[in-house]
């Protein structure tokens, strides 16, 4: 009997970028069922509310029929067990990501030895991309149109209507 494997791709997704979408697409081609799960950490301030992050991710991933967007608080491994998910997906952009990801994977394995972390390497075109860079570039008037889906561009314009300060508005 074929066993179905559920994977969770966790993150802040503040906001989701084309780099995240690339990882979700590659994971969705391998795993039967996937959750893209947005962390809500009450000790952290986000640029976008959980509702906005959820809406952007849902629209950006609507072409993937086996992907569902969800959100969680607390420990990832508790959420994984509650969702009956076996695999954590994380994207790797560069060696600089590795140390943090390695620590997190080992910590999660210590907490839940039955859960496996899978790393997917990003597309070379997205190796420099991060949500924080997108927010900064947008706020200071740079173009992010090629690296975020249209729904995120729309939300950035709504969230930062006066940016760039004194500059010409984004198209
Ligand atoms: O996109 P991010 O912000 O790098 O994602 C980090 C995330 C959400 C995967 C990580 O912070 C997480 O899993 N947080 C939940 C709390 C937890 O389980 N911490 C222990 C793992 S070391």
PDB file of C-alpha atoms and ligand atoms in Angstrom:
ATOM      1  CA  UNK A   1       0.000   0.000   0.000  1.00  0.00           C
ATOM      2  CA  UNK A   2       1.359   3.420  -1.007  1.00  0.00           C
ATOM      3  CA  UNK A   3       1.928   5.703   1.958  1.00  0.00           C
ATOM      4  CA  UNK A   4       1.018   9.334   1.403  1.00  0.00           C
ATOM      5  CA  UNK A   5       3.582  11.867   2.623  1.00  0.00           C
ATOM      6  CA  UNK A   6       2.570  15.253   3.939  1.00  0.00           C
ATOM      7  CA  UNK A   7       5.175  18.016   3.931  1.00  0.00           C
ATOM      8  CA  UNK A   8       5.131  21.379   5.671  1.00  0.00           C
ATOM      9  CA  UNK A   9       7.013  24.387   4.305  1.00  0.00           C
ATOM     10  CA  UNK A  10       7.175  26.737   7.312  1.00  0.00           C
ATOM     11  CA  UNK A  11       8.306  30.342   7.341  1.00  0.00           C
ATOM     12  CA  UNK A  12       7.472  33.940   8.103  1.00  0.00           C
ATOM     13  CA  UNK A  13       6.508  34.728   4.482  1.00  0.00           C
ATOM     14  CA  UNK A  14       6.495  38.460   5.259  1.00  0.00           C
ATOM     15  CA  UNK A  15       5.821  38.632   2.320  1.00  0.00           C
ATOM     16  CA  UNK A  16       6.053  35.551   0.093  1.00  0.00           C
ATOM     17  CA  UNK A  17       8.569  36.025  -2.785  1.00  0.00           C
ATOM     18  CA  UNK A  18       9.211  34.289  -6.099  1.00  0.00           C
ATOM     19  CA  UNK A  19      12.024  32.423  -4.315  1.00  0.00           C
ATOM     20  CA  UNK A  20       9.525  30.896  -1.867  1.00  0.00           C
ATOM     21  CA  UNK A  21       7.152  30.056  -4.706  1.00  0.00           C
ATOM     22  CA  UNK A  22       9.949  28.260  -6.560  1.00  0.00           C
ATOM     23  CA  UNK A  23      10.676  26.084  -3.487  1.00  0.00           C
ATOM     24  CA  UNK A  24       6.945  25.367  -2.966  1.00  0.00           C
ATOM     25  CA  UNK A  25       6.561  24.339  -6.621  1.00  0.00           C
ATOM     26  CA  UNK A  26       9.512  21.933  -6.476  1.00  0.00           C
ATOM     27  CA  UNK A  27       8.316  20.410  -3.195  1.00  0.00           C
ATOM     28  CA  UNK A  28       4.738  20.107  -4.482  1.00  0.00           C
ATOM     29  CA  UNK A  29       6.057  18.048  -7.411  1.00  0.00           C
ATOM     30  CA  UNK A  30       7.508  15.491  -4.974  1.00  0.00           C
ATOM     31  CA  UNK A  31       5.193  15.336  -1.965  1.00  0.00           C
ATOM     32  CA  UNK A  32       1.564  14.214  -2.097  1.00  0.00           C
ATOM     33  CA  UNK A  33       0.231  16.896   0.114  1.00  0.00           C
ATOM     34  CA  UNK A  34       1.772  20.139   1.330  1.00  0.00           C
ATOM     35  CA  UNK A  35       1.082  22.886   3.790  1.00  0.00           C
ATOM     36  CA  UNK A  36       2.757  26.253   3.395  1.00  0.00           C
ATOM     37  CA  UNK A  37       2.555  27.261   7.025  1.00  0.00           C
ATOM     38  CA  UNK A  38       3.001  30.827   8.188  1.00  0.00           C
ATOM     39  CA  UNK A  39       4.508  31.369  11.622  1.00  0.00           C
ATOM     40  CA  UNK A  40       2.730  33.740  13.976  1.00  0.00           C
ATOM     41  CA  UNK A  41       5.253  34.558  16.703  1.00  0.00           C
ATOM     42  CA  UNK A  42       3.606  36.859  19.269  1.00  0.00           C
ATOM     43  CA  UNK A  43       7.068  38.172  20.284  1.00  0.00           C
ATOM     44  CA  UNK A  44       7.867  39.347  16.777  1.00  0.00           C
ATOM     45  CA  UNK A  45       6.646  42.339  14.801  1.00  0.00           C
ATOM     46  CA  UNK A  46       5.769  41.617  11.194  1.00  0.00           C
ATOM     47  CA  UNK A  47       5.332  44.047   8.319  1.00  0.00           C
ATOM     48  CA  UNK A  48       2.148  42.274   7.217  1.00  0.00           C
ATOM     49  CA  UNK A  49      -0.610  40.836   9.409  1.00  0.00           C
ATOM     50  CA  UNK A  50      -1.095  37.075   9.383  1.00  0.00           C
ATOM     51  CA  UNK A  51      -4.294  37.597   7.375  1.00  0.00           C
ATOM     52  CA  UNK A  52      -2.402  39.572   4.705  1.00  0.00           C
ATOM     53  CA  UNK A  53       0.491  37.066   4.601  1.00  0.00           C
ATOM     54  CA  UNK A  54      -2.037  34.255   4.316  1.00  0.00           C
ATOM     55  CA  UNK A  55      -3.991  35.976   1.516  1.00  0.00           C
ATOM     56  CA  UNK A  56      -0.820  36.757  -0.483  1.00  0.00           C
ATOM     57  CA  UNK A  57       0.513  33.202  -0.147  1.00  0.00           C
ATOM     58  CA  UNK A  58      -2.876  31.664  -1.055  1.00  0.00           C
ATOM     59  CA  UNK A  59      -3.146  33.733  -4.219  1.00  0.00           C
ATOM     60  CA  UNK A  60       0.498  33.164  -5.191  1.00  0.00           C
ATOM     61  CA  UNK A  61       0.196  29.379  -4.772  1.00  0.00           C
ATOM     62  CA  UNK A  62      -3.318  28.890  -6.136  1.00  0.00           C
ATOM     63  CA  UNK A  63      -1.908  27.049  -9.203  1.00  0.00           C
ATOM     64  CA  UNK A  64      -0.653  24.193  -6.952  1.00  0.00           C
ATOM     65  CA  UNK A  65      -3.600  21.896  -6.292  1.00  0.00           C
ATOM     66  CA  UNK A  66      -1.881  19.856  -3.544  1.00  0.00           C
ATOM     67  CA  UNK A  67      -0.785  22.914  -1.541  1.00  0.00           C
ATOM     68  CA  UNK A  68      -2.791  24.466   1.263  1.00  0.00           C
ATOM     69  CA  UNK A  69      -1.807  27.649   3.115  1.00  0.00           C
ATOM     70  CA  UNK A  70      -2.116  27.576   6.889  1.00  0.00           C
ATOM     71  CA  UNK A  71      -0.651  29.359   9.917  1.00  0.00           C
ATOM     72  CA  UNK A  72       0.625  28.260  13.313  1.00  0.00           C
ATOM     73  CA  UNK A  73       2.022  29.479  16.623  1.00  0.00           C
ATOM     74  CA  UNK A  74       4.358  27.692  18.998  1.00  0.00           C
ATOM     75  CA  UNK A  75       6.765  24.918  18.153  1.00  0.00           C
ATOM     76  CA  UNK A  76       6.965  23.725  14.581  1.00  0.00           C
ATOM     77  CA  UNK A  77       7.256  20.063  15.650  1.00  0.00           C
ATOM     78  CA  UNK A  78       4.036  20.320  17.705  1.00  0.00           C
ATOM     79  CA  UNK A  79       2.276  21.735  14.664  1.00  0.00           C
ATOM     80  CA  UNK A  80       3.784  18.963  12.483  1.00  0.00           C
ATOM     81  CA  UNK A  81       2.456  16.264  14.781  1.00  0.00           C
ATOM     82  CA  UNK A  82      -0.931  17.916  14.968  1.00  0.00           C
ATOM     83  CA  UNK A  83      -1.046  18.005  11.144  1.00  0.00           C
ATOM     84  CA  UNK A  84       0.270  14.419  10.897  1.00  0.00           C
ATOM     85  CA  UNK A  85       3.072  15.714   8.642  1.00  0.00           C
ATOM     86  CA  UNK A  86       6.359  13.844   8.241  1.00  0.00           C
ATOM     87  CA  UNK A  87       8.603  16.258   6.331  1.00  0.00           C
ATOM     88  CA  UNK A  88       9.762  19.844   6.900  1.00  0.00           C
ATOM     89  CA  UNK A  89      10.769  21.697   3.731  1.00  0.00           C
ATOM     90  CA  UNK A  90      13.313  24.490   3.869  1.00  0.00           C
ATOM     91  CA  UNK A  91      14.949  26.404   1.044  1.00  0.00           C
ATOM     92  CA  UNK A  92      18.696  27.004   0.859  1.00  0.00           C
ATOM     93  CA  UNK A  93      20.007  30.055  -0.969  1.00  0.00           C
ATOM     94  CA  UNK A  94      23.667  30.133  -0.018  1.00  0.00           C
ATOM     95  CA  UNK A  95      26.216  28.686   2.387  1.00  0.00           C
ATOM     96  CA  UNK A  96      25.329  31.502   4.785  1.00  0.00           C
ATOM     97  CA  UNK A  97      21.869  29.931   5.253  1.00  0.00           C
ATOM     98  CA  UNK A  98      23.362  26.586   6.066  1.00  0.00           C
ATOM     99  CA  UNK A  99      24.514  27.110   9.661  1.00  0.00           C
ATOM    100  CA  UNK A 100      21.153  28.411  10.879  1.00  0.00           C
ATOM    101  CA  UNK A 101      19.235  25.768   8.940  1.00  0.00           C
ATOM    102  CA  UNK A 102      21.525  22.988  10.175  1.00  0.00           C
ATOM    103  CA  UNK A 103      21.014  24.044  13.809  1.00  0.00           C
ATOM    104  CA  UNK A 104      17.265  24.281  13.336  1.00  0.00           C
ATOM    105  CA  UNK A 105      17.069  20.860  11.644  1.00  0.00           C
ATOM    106  CA  UNK A 106      19.099  19.224  14.426  1.00  0.00           C
ATOM    107  CA  UNK A 107      17.014  20.921  17.114  1.00  0.00           C
ATOM    108  CA  UNK A 108      13.803  19.772  15.435  1.00  0.00           C
ATOM    109  CA  UNK A 109      15.193  16.231  15.121  1.00  0.00           C
ATOM    110  CA  UNK A 110      16.030  16.231  18.814  1.00  0.00           C
ATOM    111  CA  UNK A 111      12.493  17.335  19.631  1.00  0.00           C
ATOM    112  CA  UNK A 112      10.827  14.987  17.132  1.00  0.00           C
ATOM    113  CA  UNK A 113      13.106  12.216  15.775  1.00  0.00           C
ATOM    114  CA  UNK A 114      10.391  10.867  13.474  1.00  0.00           C
ATOM    115  CA  UNK A 115      10.255  14.094  11.442  1.00  0.00           C
ATOM    116  CA  UNK A 116      12.701  14.673   8.574  1.00  0.00           C
ATOM    117  CA  UNK A 117      13.930  18.018   7.217  1.00  0.00           C
ATOM    118  CA  UNK A 118      14.378  18.244   3.434  1.00  0.00           C
ATOM    119  CA  UNK A 119      16.388  21.087   1.889  1.00  0.00           C
ATOM    120  CA  UNK A 120      15.663  22.354  -1.594  1.00  0.00           C
ATOM    121  CA  UNK A 121      18.203  24.589  -3.287  1.00  0.00           C
ATOM    122  CA  UNK A 122      16.834  27.783  -4.737  1.00  0.00           C
ATOM    123  CA  UNK A 123      17.018  28.821  -8.358  1.00  0.00           C
ATOM    124  CA  UNK A 124      20.287  30.716  -8.996  1.00  0.00           C
ATOM    125  CA  UNK A 125      18.212  33.763  -9.994  1.00  0.00           C
ATOM    126  CA  UNK A 126      16.719  33.926  -6.500  1.00  0.00           C
ATOM    127  CA  UNK A 127      19.836  33.281  -4.434  1.00  0.00           C
ATOM    128  CA  UNK A 128      19.996  36.918  -3.247  1.00  0.00           C
ATOM    129  CA  UNK A 129      16.264  37.247  -2.564  1.00  0.00           C
ATOM    130  CA  UNK A 130      14.731  37.680   0.879  1.00  0.00           C
ATOM    131  CA  UNK A 131      11.492  39.139   2.219  1.00  0.00           C
ATOM    132  CA  UNK A 132      13.416  41.797   4.162  1.00  0.00           C
ATOM    133  CA  UNK A 133      15.334  42.879   1.036  1.00  0.00           C
ATOM    134  CA  UNK A 134      12.031  43.140  -0.865  1.00  0.00           C
ATOM    135  CA  UNK A 135      10.545  45.353   1.854  1.00  0.00           C
ATOM    136  CA  UNK A 136      13.625  47.623   1.938  1.00  0.00           C
ATOM    137  CA  UNK A 137      13.959  47.910  -1.830  1.00  0.00           C
ATOM    138  CA  UNK A 138      10.267  48.709  -2.221  1.00  0.00           C
ATOM    139  CA  UNK A 139      10.262  51.326   0.547  1.00  0.00           C
ATOM    140  CA  UNK A 140      13.239  53.129  -0.958  1.00  0.00           C
ATOM    141  CA  UNK A 141      11.782  53.204  -4.429  1.00  0.00           C
ATOM    142  CA  UNK A 142      13.554  50.266  -6.102  1.00  0.00           C
ATOM    143  CA  UNK A 143      11.795  47.884  -8.454  1.00  0.00           C
ATOM    144  CA  UNK A 144      10.629  44.531  -7.062  1.00  0.00           C
ATOM    145  CA  UNK A 145       8.174  43.691  -9.826  1.00  0.00           C
ATOM    146  CA  UNK A 146      10.285  40.841 -11.204  1.00  0.00           C
ATOM    147  CA  UNK A 147      10.804  39.088  -7.888  1.00  0.00           C
ATOM    148  CA  UNK A 148       7.373  39.040  -6.259  1.00  0.00           C
ATOM    149  CA  UNK A 149       3.978  37.920  -7.577  1.00  0.00           C
ATOM    150  CA  UNK A 150       1.528  40.634  -8.577  1.00  0.00           C
ATOM    151  CA  UNK A 151      -0.622  40.183  -5.453  1.00  0.00           C
ATOM    152  CA  UNK A 152       2.415  40.954  -3.262  1.00  0.00           C
ATOM    153  CA  UNK A 153       3.284  44.031  -5.322  1.00  0.00           C
ATOM    154  CA  UNK A 154      -0.307  45.234  -4.812  1.00  0.00           C
ATOM    155  CA  UNK A 155      -0.100  44.645  -1.044  1.00  0.00           C
ATOM    156  CA  UNK A 156       3.263  46.438  -0.823  1.00  0.00           C
ATOM    157  CA  UNK A 157       1.712  49.465  -2.521  1.00  0.00           C
ATOM    158  CA  UNK A 158      -1.207  49.421  -0.076  1.00  0.00           C
ATOM    159  CA  UNK A 159       1.072  48.918   2.935  1.00  0.00           C
ATOM    160  CA  UNK A 160       3.550  51.663   1.932  1.00  0.00           C
ATOM    161  CA  UNK A 161       1.386  54.156   0.008  1.00  0.00           C
ATOM    162  CA  UNK A 162       3.729  57.095   0.638  1.00  0.00           C
ATOM    163  CA  UNK A 163       6.902  55.382  -0.525  1.00  0.00           C
ATOM    164  CA  UNK A 164       9.408  56.302  -1.732  1.00  0.00           C
ATOM    165  CA  UNK A 165       9.270  59.432   0.486  1.00  0.00           C
ATOM    166  CA  UNK A 166       9.026  62.390  -1.874  1.00  0.00           C
ATOM    167  CA  UNK A 167       9.844  60.158  -4.830  1.00  0.00           C
ATOM    168  CA  UNK A 168       7.709  59.141  -7.766  1.00  0.00           C
ATOM    169  CA  UNK A 169       5.107  56.488  -6.962  1.00  0.00           C
ATOM    170  CA  UNK A 170       5.628  52.885  -8.044  1.00  0.00           C
ATOM    171  CA  UNK A 171       4.010  51.998 -11.371  1.00  0.00           C
TER     172      UNK A 171
HETATM  173  O1  LIG B   1      11.141  32.190   7.192  1.00  0.00           O
HETATM  174  P1  LIG B   1      11.837  32.071   8.514  1.00  0.00           P
HETATM  175  O2  LIG B   1      11.502  33.253   9.378  1.00  0.00           O
HETATM  176  O3  LIG B   1      13.312  31.846   8.374  1.00  0.00           O
HETATM  177  O4  LIG B   1      11.217  30.752   9.217  1.00  0.00           O
HETATM  178  C1  LIG B   1      11.684  30.310  10.481  1.00  0.00           C
HETATM  179  C2  LIG B   1      10.748  29.238  11.080  1.00  0.00           C
HETATM  180  C3  LIG B   1       9.309  29.715  11.070  1.00  0.00           C
HETATM  181  C4  LIG B   1      10.841  27.985  10.245  1.00  0.00           C
HETATM  182  C5  LIG B   1      11.250  28.940  12.513  1.00  0.00           C
HETATM  183  O5  LIG B   1      11.438  30.139  13.175  1.00  0.00           O
HETATM  184  C6  LIG B   1      10.275  28.078  13.311  1.00  0.00           C
HETATM  185  O6  LIG B   1      10.070  26.936  13.010  1.00  0.00           O
HETATM  186  N1  LIG B   1       9.665  28.675  14.349  1.00  0.00           N
HETATM  187  C7  LIG B   1       8.706  28.018  15.202  1.00  0.00           C
HETATM  188  C8  LIG B   1       9.270  27.851  16.612  1.00  0.00           C
HETATM  189  C9  LIG B   1      10.137  26.595  16.702  1.00  0.00           C
HETATM  190  O7  LIG B   1       9.693  25.505  16.465  1.00  0.00           O
HETATM  191  N2  LIG B   1      11.408  26.799  17.072  1.00  0.00           N
HETATM  192  C10 LIG B   1      12.339  25.712  17.228  1.00  0.00           C
HETATM  193  C11 LIG B   1      13.111  25.413  15.945  1.00  0.00           C
HETATM  194  S1  LIG B   1      14.788  25.649  16.283  1.00  0.00           S
END
